Every structure is written in C-alpha cells, then in structure tokens.
Amino acid sequence: MGSDKTARALGWFSIGLGLAEAVATRRLGRTLGLESYGGLIRAFGAREIATGVGILATNDPTPGIWARVGGDALDLATLGVALRRTTGKRGRVVAALGTVAAITAVDLACARQLSKKGGEGDAPAAAQERSLSIGRSADDLYRLWREPGTLSTIMASIGEVIALDHERSRWTITGPLRRTMTWETEIVEERPGEMLRWRSVAGAQVGSEGLVRFRPAPGDWGTEVTLRLQIEPPRGPVGAIALRVARGGARLLLGQALHRFKSLAETGEVPTITGQPAARNDGRDR
C-alpha cells in the first residue's frame, strides 16, 4: 500500500478510535484498568478525531501523520504511568502498550515515507505565521504586549512563558514522552507601536525566533496583528518527533494565542476552558 493510501487509512483509524474513546470511555477504562483516567481518555478521543479529520481533509497528510506520531508518544507515556500504578490488570495494560507500540511503528514509517516523498528530509522547522484584526490601536496593543504578564497569558496553549525582565523571557514546553524543553529568549529588535522580534539566547537548548507586528487593519478598523514563531527542538529521536508535531499544530496554536490576545485587548480577560477536558479552540482567523 502506498504512503498516501496508508495515511488515509490511518486517518479513518484515528476517527474510529477517537469515537470509541469518546463514546465508550467507561468501558475502555475498565478494560484497561484505567477507570480513574476517564477525562484523559475523552481528551485523547477528541484529539484522535481532530487528527483524523485533518488528515482526510487535506491534500498533504504529512503534518497530520506526524501529529499522530506525537499522539502515540503521549499514549505510550500515559500507559507507562498506568502500568506503574496498576496492580490487578497489569496484563491488559501491557497488551495495550504492545498494541500502541505497533501502531506507532506504522505511523512513524508512514510519516517518514511521506516526508521523503515531499522532500522534507530533516530540514529545520519552517516559521509559522498567523494574523488577526483587533479593534484597538497599534500603540495600545503594543503596550499591552509589553506588559509582564501578557505573554504568559496568551501563550498558555503553546507552553509556559515567564518574563525574567524587560528584555528576556523563559519558555517551557512539554513535548513527546513528557520531555520538558526550557530555553530563554531575548528581544533583538523593537519598534514601539510597530513590531517586536525575539530569539533564543546563545547556547540555548532550543533554537527559536519570534516576531509580532502591528499594522493598520483593512478598512481602517483597528489593527492587524501578525504573530510568527519558529521553534527548533534539540537533535535526537524525541526532538525529531517534537519538530514534526510542531509543524502539524503550530499554526493552530498561534491562532489560539492571537485569539487570547484579542480577547484580552478587547474585553480585559481571556476565556477559560478549565473543567472542559475535551474543549478546543480551533484558532481560526476571523
């Protein structure tokens, strides 16, 4: 079977698995001895459905298949934790681990074939960019962006960002296999009311570069805010998986960050989905 046909089959498999996790959460939890993981199983189900739809709805399934590889890594990590905590149904958890490991091998092989076919190879992460119009002036939005707590608020869907001082920030992202990547960035270019650019400091664990730009929106309604971000994880197997997952979901996460910034600028607060494990913001531009 060709890589494209395999990708479509995996897309339908994602949707089917996601529906099973969403509809038969309790039964699946009892079968695997994961009764206390109901909320997480439903969240994983929502992820599988979204990934499957994404694979089937595009002409290039490569990012979606790499997103499946990242999801497999999370599933393996979750089952590993469950194996350590479970006593009565360890055999079932071990069997589930073996099944997910086999699926991961198929996903990974398909992702690599698609990447070679598309000529990606091991190229560095491409910068992702999203834009959104916000009903405030560029000067107001620039000042809000520069407030110490703004980045940590709007970047919550990407990771934890803590302002160390007026020029430096510390970023923390939890990647596949629960590996935490932490690095510091510094502002390298700044034009008040127009743009701000930052990048990783010398010797950082993760290479990254970002930019936010403020320009008059079409029709002179507010300001068009453009956010660009490029993150290159460290080398190695885990870093490679994280890179592919980032390619598949970076634009979605940037869209979420911009919508959070828009809400903060226009209403003074950011909506929360606390207590709604399966809830998602699709991050689509308006």
PDB file of C-alpha atoms in Angstrom:
ATOM      1  CA  MET A   1       0.000   0.000   0.000  1.00  0.00           C
ATOM      2  CA  GLY A   2       1.347   3.445  -0.940  1.00  0.00           C
ATOM      3  CA  SER A   3       2.094   6.055   1.717  1.00  0.00           C
ATOM      4  CA  ASP A   4      -0.886   8.206   0.676  1.00  0.00           C
ATOM      5  CA  LYS A   5      -3.323   5.292   0.950  1.00  0.00           C
ATOM      6  CA  THR A   6      -1.770   4.298   4.272  1.00  0.00           C
ATOM      7  CA  ALA A   7      -2.202   7.869   5.507  1.00  0.00           C
ATOM      8  CA  ARG A   8      -5.900   7.860   4.558  1.00  0.00           C
ATOM      9  CA  ALA A   9      -6.379   4.520   6.294  1.00  0.00           C
ATOM     10  CA  LEU A  10      -4.714   5.936   9.402  1.00  0.00           C
ATOM     11  CA  GLY A  11      -6.985   8.985   9.174  1.00  0.00           C
ATOM     12  CA  TRP A  12     -10.095   6.790   9.261  1.00  0.00           C
ATOM     13  CA  PHE A  13      -8.494   4.714  12.041  1.00  0.00           C
ATOM     14  CA  SER A  14      -7.979   7.912  14.073  1.00  0.00           C
ATOM     15  CA  ILE A  15     -11.627   8.874  13.712  1.00  0.00           C
ATOM     16  CA  GLY A  16     -12.834   5.381  14.648  1.00  0.00           C
ATOM     17  CA  LEU A  17     -10.529   5.168  17.662  1.00  0.00           C
ATOM     18  CA  GLY A  18     -11.484   8.680  18.758  1.00  0.00           C
ATOM     19  CA  LEU A  19     -15.198   7.864  18.605  1.00  0.00           C
ATOM     20  CA  ALA A  20     -14.612   4.717  20.647  1.00  0.00           C
ATOM     21  CA  GLU A  21     -12.683   6.680  23.277  1.00  0.00           C
ATOM     22  CA  ALA A  22     -15.364   9.377  23.399  1.00  0.00           C
ATOM     23  CA  VAL A  23     -18.438   7.113  23.417  1.00  0.00           C
ATOM     24  CA  ALA A  24     -17.227   4.069  25.358  1.00  0.00           C
ATOM     25  CA  THR A  25     -14.961   5.866  27.824  1.00  0.00           C
ATOM     26  CA  ARG A  26     -16.003   3.906  30.913  1.00  0.00           C
ATOM     27  CA  ARG A  27     -15.905   0.505  29.236  1.00  0.00           C
ATOM     28  CA  LEU A  28     -12.475   1.223  27.769  1.00  0.00           C
ATOM     29  CA  GLY A  29     -11.247   2.461  31.145  1.00  0.00           C
ATOM     30  CA  ARG A  30     -12.457  -0.718  32.904  1.00  0.00           C
ATOM     31  CA  THR A  31     -10.958  -2.950  30.226  1.00  0.00           C
ATOM     32  CA  LEU A  32      -7.515  -1.376  30.592  1.00  0.00           C
ATOM     33  CA  GLY A  33      -7.713  -0.794  34.318  1.00  0.00           C
ATOM     34  CA  LEU A  34      -7.745   2.978  33.756  1.00  0.00           C
ATOM     35  CA  GLU A  35     -11.037   3.784  35.484  1.00  0.00           C
ATOM     36  CA  SER A  36      -9.635   7.000  37.003  1.00  0.00           C
ATOM     37  CA  TYR A  37      -8.433   8.294  33.612  1.00  0.00           C
ATOM     38  CA  GLY A  38     -11.877   8.970  32.097  1.00  0.00           C
ATOM     39  CA  GLY A  39     -11.296  12.661  31.421  1.00  0.00           C
ATOM     40  CA  LEU A  40      -7.937  11.970  29.804  1.00  0.00           C
ATOM     41  CA  ILE A  41      -9.381   9.196  27.616  1.00  0.00           C
ATOM     42  CA  ARG A  42     -12.101  11.549  26.358  1.00  0.00           C
ATOM     43  CA  ALA A  43      -9.498  14.237  25.642  1.00  0.00           C
ATOM     44  CA  PHE A  44      -7.416  11.701  23.714  1.00  0.00           C
ATOM     45  CA  GLY A  45     -10.549  10.738  21.801  1.00  0.00           C
ATOM     46  CA  ALA A  46     -11.153  14.354  20.786  1.00  0.00           C
ATOM     47  CA  ARG A  47      -7.522  14.588  19.679  1.00  0.00           C
ATOM     48  CA  GLU A  48      -7.814  11.442  17.564  1.00  0.00           C
ATOM     49  CA  ILE A  49     -10.974  12.676  15.820  1.00  0.00           C
ATOM     50  CA  ALA A  50      -9.453  16.086  15.089  1.00  0.00           C
ATOM     51  CA  THR A  51      -6.265  14.467  13.769  1.00  0.00           C
ATOM     52  CA  GLY A  52      -8.182  12.046  11.565  1.00  0.00           C
ATOM     53  CA  VAL A  53     -10.349  14.783  10.085  1.00  0.00           C
ATOM     54  CA  GLY A  54      -7.228  16.865   9.459  1.00  0.00           C
ATOM     55  CA  ILE A  55      -5.536  14.003   7.614  1.00  0.00           C
ATOM     56  CA  LEU A  56      -8.552  13.302   5.392  1.00  0.00           C
ATOM     57  CA  ALA A  57      -9.361  16.945   4.669  1.00  0.00           C
ATOM     58  CA  THR A  58      -6.007  17.917   3.156  1.00  0.00           C
ATOM     59  CA  ASN A  59      -4.021  17.015   0.083  1.00  0.00           C
ATOM     60  CA  ASP A  60      -0.864  16.773   2.204  1.00  0.00           C
ATOM     61  CA  PRO A  61      -1.419  14.396   5.148  1.00  0.00           C
ATOM     62  CA  THR A  62       2.215  14.625   6.297  1.00  0.00           C
ATOM     63  CA  PRO A  63       1.674  17.058   9.220  1.00  0.00           C
ATOM     64  CA  GLY A  64      -1.345  15.072  10.404  1.00  0.00           C
ATOM     65  CA  ILE A  65       0.541  11.768  10.376  1.00  0.00           C
ATOM     66  CA  TRP A  66       3.404  13.326  12.328  1.00  0.00           C
ATOM     67  CA  ALA A  67       0.775  14.632  14.757  1.00  0.00           C
ATOM     68  CA  ARG A  68      -0.367  11.014  15.140  1.00  0.00           C
ATOM     69  CA  VAL A  69       3.217  10.046  15.997  1.00  0.00           C
ATOM     70  CA  GLY A  70       3.241  12.716  18.710  1.00  0.00           C
ATOM     71  CA  GLY A  71      -0.116  11.463  19.994  1.00  0.00           C
ATOM     72  CA  ASP A  72       1.247   7.914  20.078  1.00  0.00           C
ATOM     73  CA  ALA A  73       4.114   9.141  22.236  1.00  0.00           C
ATOM     74  CA  LEU A  74       1.641  10.686  24.685  1.00  0.00           C
ATOM     75  CA  ASP A  75      -0.410   7.465  24.726  1.00  0.00           C
ATOM     76  CA  LEU A  76       2.686   5.390  25.467  1.00  0.00           C
ATOM     77  CA  ALA A  77       3.697   7.748  28.263  1.00  0.00           C
ATOM     78  CA  THR A  78       0.205   7.577  29.792  1.00  0.00           C
ATOM     79  CA  LEU A  79       0.115   3.780  29.633  1.00  0.00           C
ATOM     80  CA  GLY A  80       3.589   3.665  31.164  1.00  0.00           C
ATOM     81  CA  VAL A  81       2.355   5.677  34.141  1.00  0.00           C
ATOM     82  CA  ALA A  82      -0.735   3.450  34.401  1.00  0.00           C
ATOM     83  CA  LEU A  83       1.430   0.330  34.353  1.00  0.00           C
ATOM     84  CA  ARG A  84       3.370   1.541  37.376  1.00  0.00           C
ATOM     85  CA  ARG A  85       0.192   2.366  39.302  1.00  0.00           C
ATOM     86  CA  THR A  86      -1.992  -0.588  38.315  1.00  0.00           C
ATOM     87  CA  THR A  87      -1.855  -3.880  40.225  1.00  0.00           C
ATOM     88  CA  GLY A  88      -4.848  -6.006  39.183  1.00  0.00           C
ATOM     89  CA  LYS A  89      -4.882  -5.518  35.407  1.00  0.00           C
ATOM     90  CA  ARG A  90      -1.219  -5.185  34.513  1.00  0.00           C
ATOM     91  CA  GLY A  91      -1.526  -7.790  31.771  1.00  0.00           C
ATOM     92  CA  ARG A  92      -4.148  -5.722  29.980  1.00  0.00           C
ATOM     93  CA  VAL A  93      -2.055  -2.563  30.245  1.00  0.00           C
ATOM     94  CA  VAL A  94       0.987  -4.427  28.885  1.00  0.00           C
ATOM     95  CA  ALA A  95      -1.122  -5.672  25.976  1.00  0.00           C
ATOM     96  CA  ALA A  96      -2.320  -2.117  25.301  1.00  0.00           C
ATOM     97  CA  LEU A  97       1.282  -0.897  25.386  1.00  0.00           C
ATOM     98  CA  GLY A  98       2.236  -3.505  22.796  1.00  0.00           C
ATOM     99  CA  THR A  99      -0.670  -2.527  20.554  1.00  0.00           C
ATOM    100  CA  VAL A 100       0.111   1.200  20.736  1.00  0.00           C
ATOM    101  CA  ALA A 101       3.799   0.482  20.093  1.00  0.00           C
ATOM    102  CA  ALA A 102       2.872  -1.441  16.935  1.00  0.00           C
ATOM    103  CA  ILE A 103       0.595   1.381  15.766  1.00  0.00           C
ATOM    104  CA  THR A 104       3.381   3.877  16.484  1.00  0.00           C
ATOM    105  CA  ALA A 105       5.731   1.907  14.243  1.00  0.00           C
ATOM    106  CA  VAL A 106       3.191   2.074  11.388  1.00  0.00           C
ATOM    107  CA  ASP A 107       2.589   5.803  11.941  1.00  0.00           C
ATOM    108  CA  LEU A 108       6.302   6.546  12.074  1.00  0.00           C
ATOM    109  CA  ALA A 109       7.061   4.549   8.918  1.00  0.00           C
ATOM    110  CA  CYS A 110       4.246   6.297   7.042  1.00  0.00           C
ATOM    111  CA  ALA A 111       5.348   9.734   8.282  1.00  0.00           C
ATOM    112  CA  ARG A 112       8.915   9.130   7.149  1.00  0.00           C
ATOM    113  CA  GLN A 113       7.781   7.933   3.708  1.00  0.00           C
ATOM    114  CA  LEU A 114       5.565  10.996   3.278  1.00  0.00           C
ATOM    115  CA  SER A 115       8.379  13.313   4.377  1.00  0.00           C
ATOM    116  CA  LYS A 116      10.826  11.769   1.900  1.00  0.00           C
ATOM    117  CA  LYS A 117       8.213  11.962  -0.837  1.00  0.00           C
ATOM    118  CA  GLY A 118       7.684  15.633  -0.127  1.00  0.00           C
ATOM    119  CA  GLY A 119      11.414  16.325   0.030  1.00  0.00           C
ATOM    120  CA  GLU A 120      11.320  17.446   3.673  1.00  0.00           C
ATOM    121  CA  GLY A 121      14.121  15.203   4.896  1.00  0.00           C
ATOM    122  CA  ASP A 122      15.450  16.580   8.167  1.00  0.00           C
ATOM    123  CA  ALA A 123      15.071  20.240   7.256  1.00  0.00           C
ATOM    124  CA  PRO A 124      14.718  22.693  10.133  1.00  0.00           C
ATOM    125  CA  ALA A 125      11.294  23.811  11.256  1.00  0.00           C
ATOM    126  CA  ALA A 126       9.706  26.394   8.999  1.00  0.00           C
ATOM    127  CA  ALA A 127       8.394  29.587  10.565  1.00  0.00           C
ATOM    128  CA  GLN A 128       4.621  29.557  11.081  1.00  0.00           C
ATOM    129  CA  GLU A 129       2.575  32.740  10.888  1.00  0.00           C
ATOM    130  CA  ARG A 130      -0.995  33.868  11.669  1.00  0.00           C
ATOM    131  CA  SER A 131      -2.705  37.260  11.530  1.00  0.00           C
ATOM    132  CA  LEU A 132      -5.825  38.621  13.223  1.00  0.00           C
ATOM    133  CA  SER A 133      -7.569  42.016  13.296  1.00  0.00           C
ATOM    134  CA  ILE A 134      -8.153  43.532  16.741  1.00  0.00           C
ATOM    135  CA  GLY A 135     -10.265  46.593  17.466  1.00  0.00           C
ATOM    136  CA  ARG A 136      -7.611  48.623  19.273  1.00  0.00           C
ATOM    137  CA  SER A 137      -4.861  50.994  18.150  1.00  0.00           C
ATOM    138  CA  ALA A 138      -1.380  49.701  17.401  1.00  0.00           C
ATOM    139  CA  ASP A 139       0.094  51.719  20.263  1.00  0.00           C
ATOM    140  CA  ASP A 140      -2.417  50.274  22.748  1.00  0.00           C
ATOM    141  CA  LEU A 141      -1.764  46.727  21.576  1.00  0.00           C
ATOM    142  CA  TYR A 142       1.988  47.197  21.667  1.00  0.00           C
ATOM    143  CA  ARG A 143       1.833  48.449  25.257  1.00  0.00           C
ATOM    144  CA  LEU A 144      -0.386  45.520  26.240  1.00  0.00           C
ATOM    145  CA  TRP A 145       2.005  43.036  24.614  1.00  0.00           C
ATOM    146  CA  ARG A 146       4.908  44.520  26.580  1.00  0.00           C
ATOM    147  CA  GLU A 147       3.171  44.147  29.953  1.00  0.00           C
ATOM    148  CA  PRO A 148       4.996  41.459  32.001  1.00  0.00           C
ATOM    149  CA  GLY A 149       2.061  39.071  32.353  1.00  0.00           C
ATOM    150  CA  THR A 150       0.717  39.185  28.794  1.00  0.00           C
ATOM    151  CA  LEU A 151       2.919  36.534  27.186  1.00  0.00           C
ATOM    152  CA  SER A 152       2.300  34.011  29.958  1.00  0.00           C
ATOM    153  CA  THR A 153      -1.456  34.547  29.494  1.00  0.00           C
ATOM    154  CA  ILE A 154      -1.762  34.337  25.725  1.00  0.00           C
ATOM    155  CA  MET A 155       0.870  31.641  25.150  1.00  0.00           C
ATOM    156  CA  ALA A 156      -0.739  29.173  27.572  1.00  0.00           C
ATOM    157  CA  SER A 157      -1.755  26.881  24.684  1.00  0.00           C
ATOM    158  CA  ILE A 158       1.874  26.698  23.496  1.00  0.00           C
ATOM    159  CA  GLY A 159       3.701  26.462  26.814  1.00  0.00           C
ATOM    160  CA  GLU A 160       4.741  28.448  29.862  1.00  0.00           C
ATOM    161  CA  VAL A 161       6.372  31.814  29.220  1.00  0.00           C
ATOM    162  CA  ILE A 162       7.751  33.787  32.168  1.00  0.00           C
ATOM    163  CA  ALA A 163       9.127  37.318  31.813  1.00  0.00           C
ATOM    164  CA  LEU A 164      12.525  37.466  33.528  1.00  0.00           C
ATOM    165  CA  ASP A 165      12.990  41.186  32.905  1.00  0.00           C
ATOM    166  CA  HIS A 166      12.061  43.762  30.263  1.00  0.00           C
ATOM    167  CA  GLU A 167      14.208  42.035  27.612  1.00  0.00           C
ATOM    168  CA  ARG A 168      14.325  38.322  28.473  1.00  0.00           C
ATOM    169  CA  SER A 169      11.741  35.547  28.879  1.00  0.00           C
ATOM    170  CA  ARG A 170      11.938  31.863  29.840  1.00  0.00           C
ATOM    171  CA  TRP A 171       9.934  29.419  27.686  1.00  0.00           C
ATOM    172  CA  THR A 172       8.976  25.892  28.797  1.00  0.00           C
ATOM    173  CA  ILE A 173       7.238  23.352  26.559  1.00  0.00           C
ATOM    174  CA  THR A 174       6.401  19.738  27.387  1.00  0.00           C
ATOM    175  CA  GLY A 175       6.998  17.643  24.285  1.00  0.00           C
ATOM    176  CA  PRO A 176       6.556  13.972  23.377  1.00  0.00           C
ATOM    177  CA  LEU A 177       7.327  11.388  26.084  1.00  0.00           C
ATOM    178  CA  ARG A 178       6.781  14.216  28.605  1.00  0.00           C
ATOM    179  CA  ARG A 179      10.209  15.648  27.872  1.00  0.00           C
ATOM    180  CA  THR A 180      10.419  19.241  29.062  1.00  0.00           C
ATOM    181  CA  MET A 181      12.312  21.741  26.923  1.00  0.00           C
ATOM    182  CA  THR A 182      13.284  25.059  28.529  1.00  0.00           C
ATOM    183  CA  TRP A 183      15.135  27.975  26.991  1.00  0.00           C
ATOM    184  CA  GLU A 184      15.498  31.722  27.287  1.00  0.00           C
ATOM    185  CA  THR A 185      14.846  34.354  24.639  1.00  0.00           C
ATOM    186  CA  GLU A 186      15.882  37.965  24.337  1.00  0.00           C
ATOM    187  CA  ILE A 187      14.473  40.885  22.363  1.00  0.00           C
ATOM    188  CA  VAL A 188      16.729  41.674  19.409  1.00  0.00           C
ATOM    189  CA  GLU A 189      14.673  44.325  17.609  1.00  0.00           C
ATOM    190  CA  GLU A 190      11.962  46.676  18.803  1.00  0.00           C
ATOM    191  CA  ARG A 191       9.963  49.465  17.191  1.00  0.00           C
ATOM    192  CA  PRO A 192       7.296  50.745  19.614  1.00  0.00           C
ATOM    193  CA  GLY A 193       3.841  50.595  18.111  1.00  0.00           C
ATOM    194  CA  GLU A 194       5.103  48.632  15.085  1.00  0.00           C
ATOM    195  CA  MET A 195       6.933  45.407  15.859  1.00  0.00           C
ATOM    196  CA  LEU A 196       8.925  43.291  18.289  1.00  0.00           C
ATOM    197  CA  ARG A 197      11.328  40.461  17.459  1.00  0.00           C
ATOM    198  CA  TRP A 198      12.996  37.981  19.797  1.00  0.00           C
ATOM    199  CA  ARG A 199      15.199  34.871  19.556  1.00  0.00           C
ATOM    200  CA  SER A 200      16.919  32.308  21.767  1.00  0.00           C
ATOM    201  CA  VAL A 201      19.967  33.444  23.687  1.00  0.00           C
ATOM    202  CA  ALA A 202      23.350  31.985  22.735  1.00  0.00           C
ATOM    203  CA  GLY A 203      23.757  28.372  23.892  1.00  0.00           C
ATOM    204  CA  ALA A 204      20.031  27.804  24.497  1.00  0.00           C
ATOM    205  CA  GLN A 205      18.728  24.210  24.495  1.00  0.00           C
ATOM    206  CA  VAL A 206      16.142  25.106  21.847  1.00  0.00           C
ATOM    207  CA  GLY A 207      16.604  27.406  18.882  1.00  0.00           C
ATOM    208  CA  SER A 208      13.663  29.757  18.410  1.00  0.00           C
ATOM    209  CA  GLU A 209      12.751  33.044  16.820  1.00  0.00           C
ATOM    210  CA  GLY A 210       9.539  35.027  17.040  1.00  0.00           C
ATOM    211  CA  LEU A 211       8.017  38.252  15.810  1.00  0.00           C
ATOM    212  CA  VAL A 212       4.856  40.238  16.467  1.00  0.00           C
ATOM    213  CA  ARG A 213       3.906  43.036  14.083  1.00  0.00           C
ATOM    214  CA  PHE A 214       1.185  45.710  14.342  1.00  0.00           C
ATOM    215  CA  ARG A 215      -0.227  47.307  11.165  1.00  0.00           C
ATOM    216  CA  PRO A 216      -3.474  49.150  10.283  1.00  0.00           C
ATOM    217  CA  ALA A 217      -6.235  46.627   9.579  1.00  0.00           C
ATOM    218  CA  PRO A 218      -8.046  46.658   6.211  1.00  0.00           C
ATOM    219  CA  GLY A 219     -10.777  49.294   6.164  1.00  0.00           C
ATOM    220  CA  ASP A 220      -9.042  51.220   8.945  1.00  0.00           C
ATOM    221  CA  TRP A 221     -10.781  49.045  11.535  1.00  0.00           C
ATOM    222  CA  GLY A 222      -8.360  48.541  14.379  1.00  0.00           C
ATOM    223  CA  THR A 223      -5.014  46.823  13.940  1.00  0.00           C
ATOM    224  CA  GLU A 224      -3.865  43.714  12.120  1.00  0.00           C
ATOM    225  CA  VAL A 225      -1.614  41.749  14.460  1.00  0.00           C
ATOM    226  CA  THR A 226       0.736  39.200  12.885  1.00  0.00           C
ATOM    227  CA  LEU A 227       2.448  36.582  15.043  1.00  0.00           C
ATOM    228  CA  ARG A 228       5.308  34.486  13.646  1.00  0.00           C
ATOM    229  CA  LEU A 229       7.077  31.731  15.540  1.00  0.00           C
ATOM    230  CA  GLN A 230       9.785  29.204  14.721  1.00  0.00           C
ATOM    231  CA  ILE A 231      10.934  26.585  17.222  1.00  0.00           C
ATOM    232  CA  GLU A 232      13.636  24.015  16.506  1.00  0.00           C
ATOM    233  CA  PRO A 233      13.836  21.284  19.191  1.00  0.00           C
ATOM    234  CA  PRO A 234      17.186  19.687  20.095  1.00  0.00           C
ATOM    235  CA  ARG A 235      18.512  16.911  17.879  1.00  0.00           C
ATOM    236  CA  GLY A 236      17.687  13.287  18.552  1.00  0.00           C
ATOM    237  CA  PRO A 237      14.622  10.999  18.211  1.00  0.00           C
ATOM    238  CA  VAL A 238      12.434  12.898  20.672  1.00  0.00           C
ATOM    239  CA  GLY A 239      13.435  16.217  19.155  1.00  0.00           C
ATOM    240  CA  ALA A 240      12.598  14.905  15.683  1.00  0.00           C
ATOM    241  CA  ILE A 241       9.112  13.870  16.789  1.00  0.00           C
ATOM    242  CA  ALA A 242       8.584  17.209  18.523  1.00  0.00           C
ATOM    243  CA  LEU A 243       9.662  19.018  15.340  1.00  0.00           C
ATOM    244  CA  ARG A 244       7.140  17.156  13.179  1.00  0.00           C
ATOM    245  CA  VAL A 245       4.336  17.657  15.689  1.00  0.00           C
ATOM    246  CA  ALA A 246       5.184  21.358  15.834  1.00  0.00           C
ATOM    247  CA  ARG A 247       4.859  21.554  12.049  1.00  0.00           C
ATOM    248  CA  GLY A 248       1.440  19.941  12.216  1.00  0.00           C
ATOM    249  CA  GLY A 249      -0.003  22.084  15.007  1.00  0.00           C
ATOM    250  CA  ALA A 250       1.965  25.342  15.156  1.00  0.00           C
ATOM    251  CA  ARG A 251      -0.488  27.402  13.088  1.00  0.00           C
ATOM    252  CA  LEU A 252      -3.390  26.192  15.229  1.00  0.00           C
ATOM    253  CA  LEU A 253      -1.551  27.151  18.425  1.00  0.00           C
ATOM    254  CA  LEU A 254      -0.596  30.559  17.023  1.00  0.00           C
ATOM    255  CA  GLY A 255      -4.233  31.138  16.132  1.00  0.00           C
ATOM    256  CA  GLN A 256      -5.245  30.300  19.697  1.00  0.00           C
ATOM    257  CA  ALA A 257      -2.617  32.693  21.076  1.00  0.00           C
ATOM    258  CA  LEU A 258      -3.870  35.539  18.853  1.00  0.00           C
ATOM    259  CA  HIS A 259      -7.488  34.944  19.846  1.00  0.00           C
ATOM    260  CA  ARG A 260      -6.484  35.033  23.514  1.00  0.00           C
ATOM    261  CA  PHE A 261      -4.641  38.315  22.888  1.00  0.00           C
ATOM    262  CA  LYS A 262      -7.695  39.723  21.063  1.00  0.00           C
ATOM    263  CA  SER A 263      -9.971  38.801  23.960  1.00  0.00           C
ATOM    264  CA  LEU A 264      -7.548  40.286  26.477  1.00  0.00           C
ATOM    265  CA  ALA A 265      -7.287  43.529  24.473  1.00  0.00           C
ATOM    266  CA  GLU A 266     -10.997  43.958  23.771  1.00  0.00           C
ATOM    267  CA  THR A 267     -12.608  42.596  26.949  1.00  0.00           C
ATOM    268  CA  GLY A 268      -9.833  42.630  29.534  1.00  0.00           C
ATOM    269  CA  GLU A 269      -9.974  38.880  30.125  1.00  0.00           C
ATOM    270  CA  VAL A 270      -9.259  35.554  28.439  1.00  0.00           C
ATOM    271  CA  PRO A 271     -11.946  32.824  28.227  1.00  0.00           C
ATOM    272  CA  THR A 272     -11.069  29.627  30.067  1.00  0.00           C
ATOM    273  CA  ILE A 273     -11.932  26.019  29.289  1.00  0.00           C
ATOM    274  CA  THR A 274     -10.979  24.809  32.765  1.00  0.00           C
ATOM    275  CA  GLY A 275     -13.084  21.796  33.635  1.00  0.00           C
ATOM    276  CA  GLN A 276     -13.760  21.006  29.963  1.00  0.00           C
ATOM    277  CA  PRO A 277     -11.046  18.456  29.079  1.00  0.00           C
ATOM    278  CA  ALA A 278     -12.304  17.865  25.569  1.00  0.00           C
ATOM    279  CA  ALA A 279     -12.901  21.525  24.722  1.00  0.00           C
ATOM    280  CA  ARG A 280     -10.880  23.092  21.945  1.00  0.00           C
ATOM    281  CA  ASN A 281     -10.437  26.499  20.383  1.00  0.00           C
ATOM    282  CA  ASP A 282      -9.990  25.964  16.677  1.00  0.00           C
ATOM    283  CA  GLY A 283      -7.895  29.116  16.383  1.00  0.00           C
ATOM    284  CA  ARG A 284      -9.458  30.134  13.065  1.00  0.00           C
ATOM    285  CA  ASP A 285      -8.885  33.705  11.969  1.00  0.00           C
ATOM    286  CA  ARG A 286     -11.882  35.979  11.877  1.00  0.00           C
TER     287      ARG A 286
END
